[in-house]
Amino acid sequence: MAKTCDITKKGSLMAGGYSNVVRATKFNPTGKVRKYPNLQKKRIYVPELKKFFNLTISTQAIKTIAKNGAFATLKKAGIIK
């Protein structure tokens, strides 16, 4: 499974944290953790082209497709030429 969204190009981020005890002294911080976006495998139908596209997209991209339509969103992302 791809680690980036095909539409929004969202990928993973490195994140760190501090416990409440560490906040007072800024000593011995906790380790780094990799945070991943919520990616879903979806089969998107584009009625203008009468075609299906298998994509790995984030949940934000799913909402964008629902709002703007599949053809416009995929064209803007460069998936459809």
Short mmCIF file of N, CA, C and O in Angstrom, two decimals:
data_model
loop_
_atom_site.label_atom_id
_atom_site.label_comp_id
_atom_site.label_asym_id
_atom_site.label_seq_id
_atom_site.Cartn_x
_atom_site.Cartn_y
_atom_site.Cartn_z
N MET A 1 0.84 -1.18 0.00
CA MET A 1 0.00 0.00 0.00
C MET A 1 0.88 1.24 0.00
O MET A 1 1.86 1.33 0.74
N ALA A 2 0.55 2.18 -0.86
CA ALA A 2 1.33 3.41 -0.94
C ALA A 2 1.19 4.21 0.35
O ALA A 2 0.16 4.19 1.01
N LYS A 3 2.26 4.93 0.69
CA LYS A 3 2.27 5.71 1.92
C LYS A 3 1.89 7.17 1.68
O LYS A 3 1.96 7.98 2.58
N THR A 4 1.53 7.52 0.42
CA THR A 4 1.13 8.89 0.12
C THR A 4 -0.20 8.87 -0.63
O THR A 4 -0.52 7.92 -1.32
N CYS A 5 -0.94 9.95 -0.48
CA CYS A 5 -2.23 10.10 -1.16
C CYS A 5 -1.98 10.48 -2.61
O CYS A 5 -1.13 11.32 -2.91
N ASP A 6 -2.72 9.87 -3.54
CA ASP A 6 -2.57 10.16 -4.96
C ASP A 6 -3.08 11.55 -5.32
O ASP A 6 -2.61 12.14 -6.29
N ILE A 7 -4.01 12.09 -4.56
CA ILE A 7 -4.61 13.39 -4.89
C ILE A 7 -3.97 14.53 -4.12
O ILE A 7 -3.49 15.50 -4.70
N THR A 8 -3.93 14.41 -2.80
CA THR A 8 -3.42 15.52 -1.96
C THR A 8 -1.93 15.43 -1.72
O THR A 8 -1.34 16.36 -1.17
N LYS A 9 -1.30 14.30 -2.09
CA LYS A 9 0.14 14.07 -1.88
C LYS A 9 0.52 14.09 -0.40
O LYS A 9 1.66 14.39 -0.05
N LYS A 10 -0.43 13.80 0.48
CA LYS A 10 -0.14 13.72 1.91
C LYS A 10 0.71 12.50 2.19
O LYS A 10 0.45 11.42 1.68
N GLY A 11 1.73 12.69 3.05
CA GLY A 11 2.59 11.60 3.45
C GLY A 11 2.73 11.56 4.96
O GLY A 11 2.02 12.26 5.68
N SER A 12 3.69 10.78 5.42
CA SER A 12 3.88 10.66 6.87
C SER A 12 4.67 11.85 7.40
O SER A 12 5.36 12.55 6.66
N LEU A 13 4.55 12.08 8.71
CA LEU A 13 5.25 13.16 9.40
C LEU A 13 5.96 12.60 10.61
O LEU A 13 5.50 11.63 11.22
N MET A 14 7.07 13.21 10.96
CA MET A 14 7.76 12.85 12.20
C MET A 14 7.21 13.75 13.30
O MET A 14 7.11 14.95 13.13
N ALA A 15 6.88 13.15 14.43
CA ALA A 15 6.31 13.90 15.55
C ALA A 15 7.04 13.48 16.81
O ALA A 15 7.50 12.35 16.95
N GLY A 16 7.16 14.40 17.73
CA GLY A 16 7.78 14.11 19.01
C GLY A 16 6.84 14.52 20.12
O GLY A 16 5.86 15.22 19.88
N GLY A 17 7.14 14.11 21.32
CA GLY A 17 6.27 14.46 22.43
C GLY A 17 7.06 14.70 23.68
O GLY A 17 8.21 14.28 23.80
N TYR A 18 6.47 15.41 24.59
CA TYR A 18 7.06 15.64 25.91
C TYR A 18 6.05 15.19 26.96
O TYR A 18 4.86 15.47 26.83
N SER A 19 6.54 14.51 27.97
CA SER A 19 5.66 14.19 29.09
C SER A 19 5.49 15.46 29.93
O SER A 19 6.25 16.42 29.78
N ASN A 20 4.54 15.47 30.81
CA ASN A 20 4.31 16.66 31.64
C ASN A 20 5.48 16.94 32.57
O ASN A 20 5.76 18.09 32.88
N VAL A 21 6.18 15.92 33.02
CA VAL A 21 7.33 16.13 33.89
C VAL A 21 8.46 16.79 33.09
O VAL A 21 9.14 17.69 33.58
N VAL A 22 8.64 16.37 31.84
CA VAL A 22 9.71 16.90 31.01
C VAL A 22 9.46 18.36 30.67
O VAL A 22 10.40 19.15 30.55
N ARG A 23 8.21 18.76 30.53
CA ARG A 23 7.90 20.15 30.17
C ARG A 23 8.50 21.15 31.16
O ARG A 23 8.88 22.25 30.78
N ALA A 24 8.60 20.77 32.42
CA ALA A 24 9.14 21.69 33.43
C ALA A 24 10.64 21.89 33.26
O ALA A 24 11.16 22.98 33.46
N THR A 25 11.37 20.84 32.87
CA THR A 25 12.82 20.93 32.83
C THR A 25 13.40 20.90 31.42
O THR A 25 14.56 21.24 31.23
N LYS A 26 12.61 20.49 30.42
CA LYS A 26 13.08 20.33 29.04
C LYS A 26 14.27 19.38 28.97
O LYS A 26 15.19 19.57 28.17
N PHE A 27 14.28 18.38 29.82
CA PHE A 27 15.37 17.41 29.85
C PHE A 27 14.82 16.03 29.54
O PHE A 27 13.73 15.68 29.98
N ASN A 28 15.58 15.25 28.78
CA ASN A 28 15.22 13.88 28.44
C ASN A 28 13.87 13.81 27.74
O ASN A 28 12.91 13.25 28.27
N PRO A 29 13.77 14.37 26.53
CA PRO A 29 12.50 14.32 25.82
C PRO A 29 12.16 12.90 25.39
O PRO A 29 13.04 12.05 25.29
N THR A 30 10.90 12.66 25.13
CA THR A 30 10.47 11.34 24.65
C THR A 30 10.89 11.18 23.20
O THR A 30 11.24 12.14 22.52
N GLY A 31 10.80 9.97 22.69
CA GLY A 31 11.29 9.67 21.35
C GLY A 31 10.39 10.20 20.25
O GLY A 31 9.26 10.63 20.48
N LYS A 32 10.92 10.14 19.05
CA LYS A 32 10.18 10.55 17.86
C LYS A 32 9.24 9.42 17.42
O LYS A 32 9.56 8.24 17.55
N VAL A 33 8.11 9.80 16.87
CA VAL A 33 7.11 8.84 16.40
C VAL A 33 6.69 9.26 14.99
O VAL A 33 6.53 10.45 14.73
N ARG A 34 6.52 8.30 14.09
CA ARG A 34 6.05 8.63 12.75
C ARG A 34 4.53 8.55 12.71
O ARG A 34 3.95 7.54 13.12
N LYS A 35 3.89 9.62 12.23
CA LYS A 35 2.44 9.68 12.12
C LYS A 35 2.06 9.51 10.65
O LYS A 35 2.61 10.17 9.78
N TYR A 36 1.09 8.62 10.38
CA TYR A 36 0.67 8.33 9.03
C TYR A 36 -0.70 8.92 8.74
O TYR A 36 -1.56 8.97 9.63
N PRO A 37 -0.96 9.37 7.50
CA PRO A 37 -2.30 9.86 7.15
C PRO A 37 -3.28 8.70 7.04
O PRO A 37 -2.87 7.54 6.86
N ASN A 38 -4.55 9.02 7.14
CA ASN A 38 -5.60 8.00 7.04
C ASN A 38 -5.86 7.72 5.56
O ASN A 38 -6.62 8.42 4.90
N LEU A 39 -5.19 6.70 5.02
CA LEU A 39 -5.30 6.38 3.60
C LEU A 39 -6.25 5.21 3.39
O LEU A 39 -6.27 4.26 4.17
N GLN A 40 -7.03 5.31 2.32
CA GLN A 40 -8.01 4.29 1.97
C GLN A 40 -7.82 3.90 0.51
O GLN A 40 -7.52 4.75 -0.32
N LYS A 41 -8.00 2.62 0.21
CA LYS A 41 -8.02 2.18 -1.19
C LYS A 41 -9.45 2.31 -1.68
O LYS A 41 -10.36 1.70 -1.11
N LYS A 42 -9.64 3.08 -2.75
CA LYS A 42 -10.98 3.32 -3.27
C LYS A 42 -11.00 3.10 -4.78
O LYS A 42 -10.01 3.35 -5.47
N ARG A 43 -12.14 2.67 -5.26
CA ARG A 43 -12.38 2.52 -6.69
C ARG A 43 -13.34 3.64 -7.08
O ARG A 43 -14.52 3.61 -6.73
N ILE A 44 -12.81 4.64 -7.79
CA ILE A 44 -13.56 5.84 -8.13
C ILE A 44 -14.07 5.72 -9.56
O ILE A 44 -13.30 5.43 -10.47
N TYR A 45 -15.37 5.97 -9.75
CA TYR A 45 -15.96 5.96 -11.09
C TYR A 45 -16.08 7.39 -11.59
O TYR A 45 -16.57 8.27 -10.88
N VAL A 46 -15.61 7.63 -12.82
CA VAL A 46 -15.71 8.94 -13.45
C VAL A 46 -16.73 8.83 -14.58
O VAL A 46 -16.44 8.23 -15.63
N PRO A 47 -17.94 9.37 -14.39
CA PRO A 47 -18.99 9.20 -15.40
C PRO A 47 -18.67 9.87 -16.73
O PRO A 47 -19.09 9.40 -17.78
N GLU A 48 -17.91 10.98 -16.71
CA GLU A 48 -17.57 11.67 -17.96
C GLU A 48 -16.72 10.80 -18.88
O GLU A 48 -16.84 10.87 -20.10
N LEU A 49 -15.85 9.97 -18.29
CA LEU A 49 -14.98 9.09 -19.07
C LEU A 49 -15.50 7.67 -19.14
O LEU A 49 -14.97 6.85 -19.89
N LYS A 50 -16.50 7.34 -18.32
CA LYS A 50 -17.04 5.99 -18.19
C LYS A 50 -15.94 5.00 -17.84
O LYS A 50 -15.81 3.93 -18.44
N LYS A 51 -15.10 5.39 -16.84
CA LYS A 51 -13.97 4.58 -16.41
C LYS A 51 -13.90 4.54 -14.90
O LYS A 51 -14.36 5.46 -14.22
N PHE A 52 -13.29 3.47 -14.38
CA PHE A 52 -12.99 3.34 -12.96
C PHE A 52 -11.50 3.58 -12.75
O PHE A 52 -10.68 3.23 -13.60
N PHE A 53 -11.15 4.17 -11.60
CA PHE A 53 -9.77 4.37 -11.21
C PHE A 53 -9.57 3.79 -9.82
O PHE A 53 -10.34 4.11 -8.90
N ASN A 54 -8.55 2.94 -9.66
CA ASN A 54 -8.19 2.40 -8.35
C ASN A 54 -7.14 3.33 -7.74
O ASN A 54 -6.04 3.45 -8.29
N LEU A 55 -7.47 3.97 -6.64
CA LEU A 55 -6.59 4.96 -6.04
C LEU A 55 -6.41 4.70 -4.56
O LEU A 55 -7.29 4.14 -3.90
N THR A 56 -5.27 5.11 -4.03
CA THR A 56 -5.04 5.16 -2.59
C THR A 56 -5.10 6.62 -2.20
O THR A 56 -4.21 7.40 -2.55
N ILE A 57 -6.17 7.01 -1.51
CA ILE A 57 -6.40 8.42 -1.23
C ILE A 57 -6.71 8.62 0.25
O ILE A 57 -7.14 7.71 0.95
N SER A 58 -6.46 9.84 0.71
CA SER A 58 -6.73 10.19 2.10
C SER A 58 -8.22 10.47 2.27
O SER A 58 -8.96 10.69 1.29
N THR A 59 -8.66 10.50 3.51
CA THR A 59 -10.07 10.77 3.77
C THR A 59 -10.43 12.20 3.40
O THR A 59 -11.56 12.48 3.03
N GLN A 60 -9.47 13.10 3.47
CA GLN A 60 -9.72 14.49 3.04
C GLN A 60 -9.98 14.51 1.53
O GLN A 60 -10.85 15.25 1.06
N ALA A 61 -9.27 13.69 0.77
CA ALA A 61 -9.48 13.62 -0.68
C ALA A 61 -10.84 13.03 -1.00
O ALA A 61 -11.47 13.43 -1.98
N ILE A 62 -11.31 12.09 -0.20
CA ILE A 62 -12.65 11.51 -0.40
C ILE A 62 -13.71 12.60 -0.24
O ILE A 62 -14.65 12.69 -1.03
N LYS A 63 -13.53 13.46 0.76
CA LYS A 63 -14.47 14.57 0.97
C LYS A 63 -14.39 15.57 -0.18
O LYS A 63 -15.41 16.13 -0.60
N THR A 64 -13.20 15.80 -0.71
CA THR A 64 -13.03 16.72 -1.84
C THR A 64 -13.72 16.19 -3.08
O THR A 64 -14.36 16.95 -3.81
N ILE A 65 -13.61 14.88 -3.32
CA ILE A 65 -14.28 14.26 -4.46
C ILE A 65 -15.80 14.38 -4.31
O ILE A 65 -16.51 14.66 -5.27
N ALA A 66 -16.29 14.18 -3.10
CA ALA A 66 -17.73 14.28 -2.86
C ALA A 66 -18.23 15.70 -3.10
O ALA A 66 -19.35 15.91 -3.57
N LYS A 67 -17.40 16.69 -2.80
CA LYS A 67 -17.81 18.09 -2.94
C LYS A 67 -17.67 18.59 -4.37
O LYS A 67 -18.59 19.19 -4.91
N ASN A 68 -16.52 18.34 -5.00
CA ASN A 68 -16.22 18.93 -6.31
C ASN A 68 -16.46 17.99 -7.48
O ASN A 68 -16.43 18.43 -8.63
N GLY A 69 -16.63 16.71 -7.23
CA GLY A 69 -16.83 15.74 -8.30
C GLY A 69 -15.53 15.04 -8.64
O GLY A 69 -14.44 15.58 -8.45
N ALA A 70 -15.65 13.82 -9.14
CA ALA A 70 -14.48 12.99 -9.41
C ALA A 70 -13.65 13.53 -10.57
O ALA A 70 -12.43 13.61 -10.48
N PHE A 71 -14.30 13.94 -11.65
CA PHE A 71 -13.57 14.38 -12.83
C PHE A 71 -12.73 15.62 -12.54
O PHE A 71 -11.53 15.67 -12.86
N ALA A 72 -13.32 16.63 -11.91
CA ALA A 72 -12.60 17.88 -11.62
C ALA A 72 -11.44 17.64 -10.66
O ALA A 72 -10.35 18.19 -10.84
N THR A 73 -11.66 16.83 -9.64
CA THR A 73 -10.62 16.58 -8.64
C THR A 73 -9.46 15.80 -9.24
O THR A 73 -8.29 16.13 -9.01
N LEU A 74 -9.75 14.75 -10.01
CA LEU A 74 -8.69 13.94 -10.61
C LEU A 74 -7.94 14.71 -11.69
O LEU A 74 -6.73 14.55 -11.86
N LYS A 75 -8.63 15.58 -12.40
CA LYS A 75 -7.97 16.40 -13.42
C LYS A 75 -7.02 17.40 -12.77
O LYS A 75 -5.90 17.60 -13.23
N LYS A 76 -7.45 18.03 -11.68
CA LYS A 76 -6.61 18.99 -10.97
C LYS A 76 -5.39 18.31 -10.36
O LYS A 76 -4.30 18.88 -10.31
N ALA A 77 -5.53 17.06 -9.92
CA ALA A 77 -4.42 16.31 -9.33
C ALA A 77 -3.46 15.78 -10.39
O ALA A 77 -2.38 15.33 -10.06
N GLY A 78 -3.86 15.82 -11.66
CA GLY A 78 -3.00 15.35 -12.74
C GLY A 78 -3.13 13.87 -13.03
O GLY A 78 -2.32 13.32 -13.79
N ILE A 79 -4.12 13.21 -12.47
CA ILE A 79 -4.33 11.79 -12.73
C ILE A 79 -4.99 11.60 -14.09
O ILE A 79 -4.68 10.66 -14.83
N ILE A 80 -5.89 12.52 -14.44
CA ILE A 80 -6.53 12.53 -15.76
C ILE A 80 -5.87 13.65 -16.56
O ILE A 80 -5.75 14.78 -16.08
N LYS A 81 -5.47 13.34 -17.78
CA LYS A 81 -4.83 14.35 -18.63
C LYS A 81 -5.86 15.16 -19.39
O LYS A 81 -6.88 14.75 -19.76
#
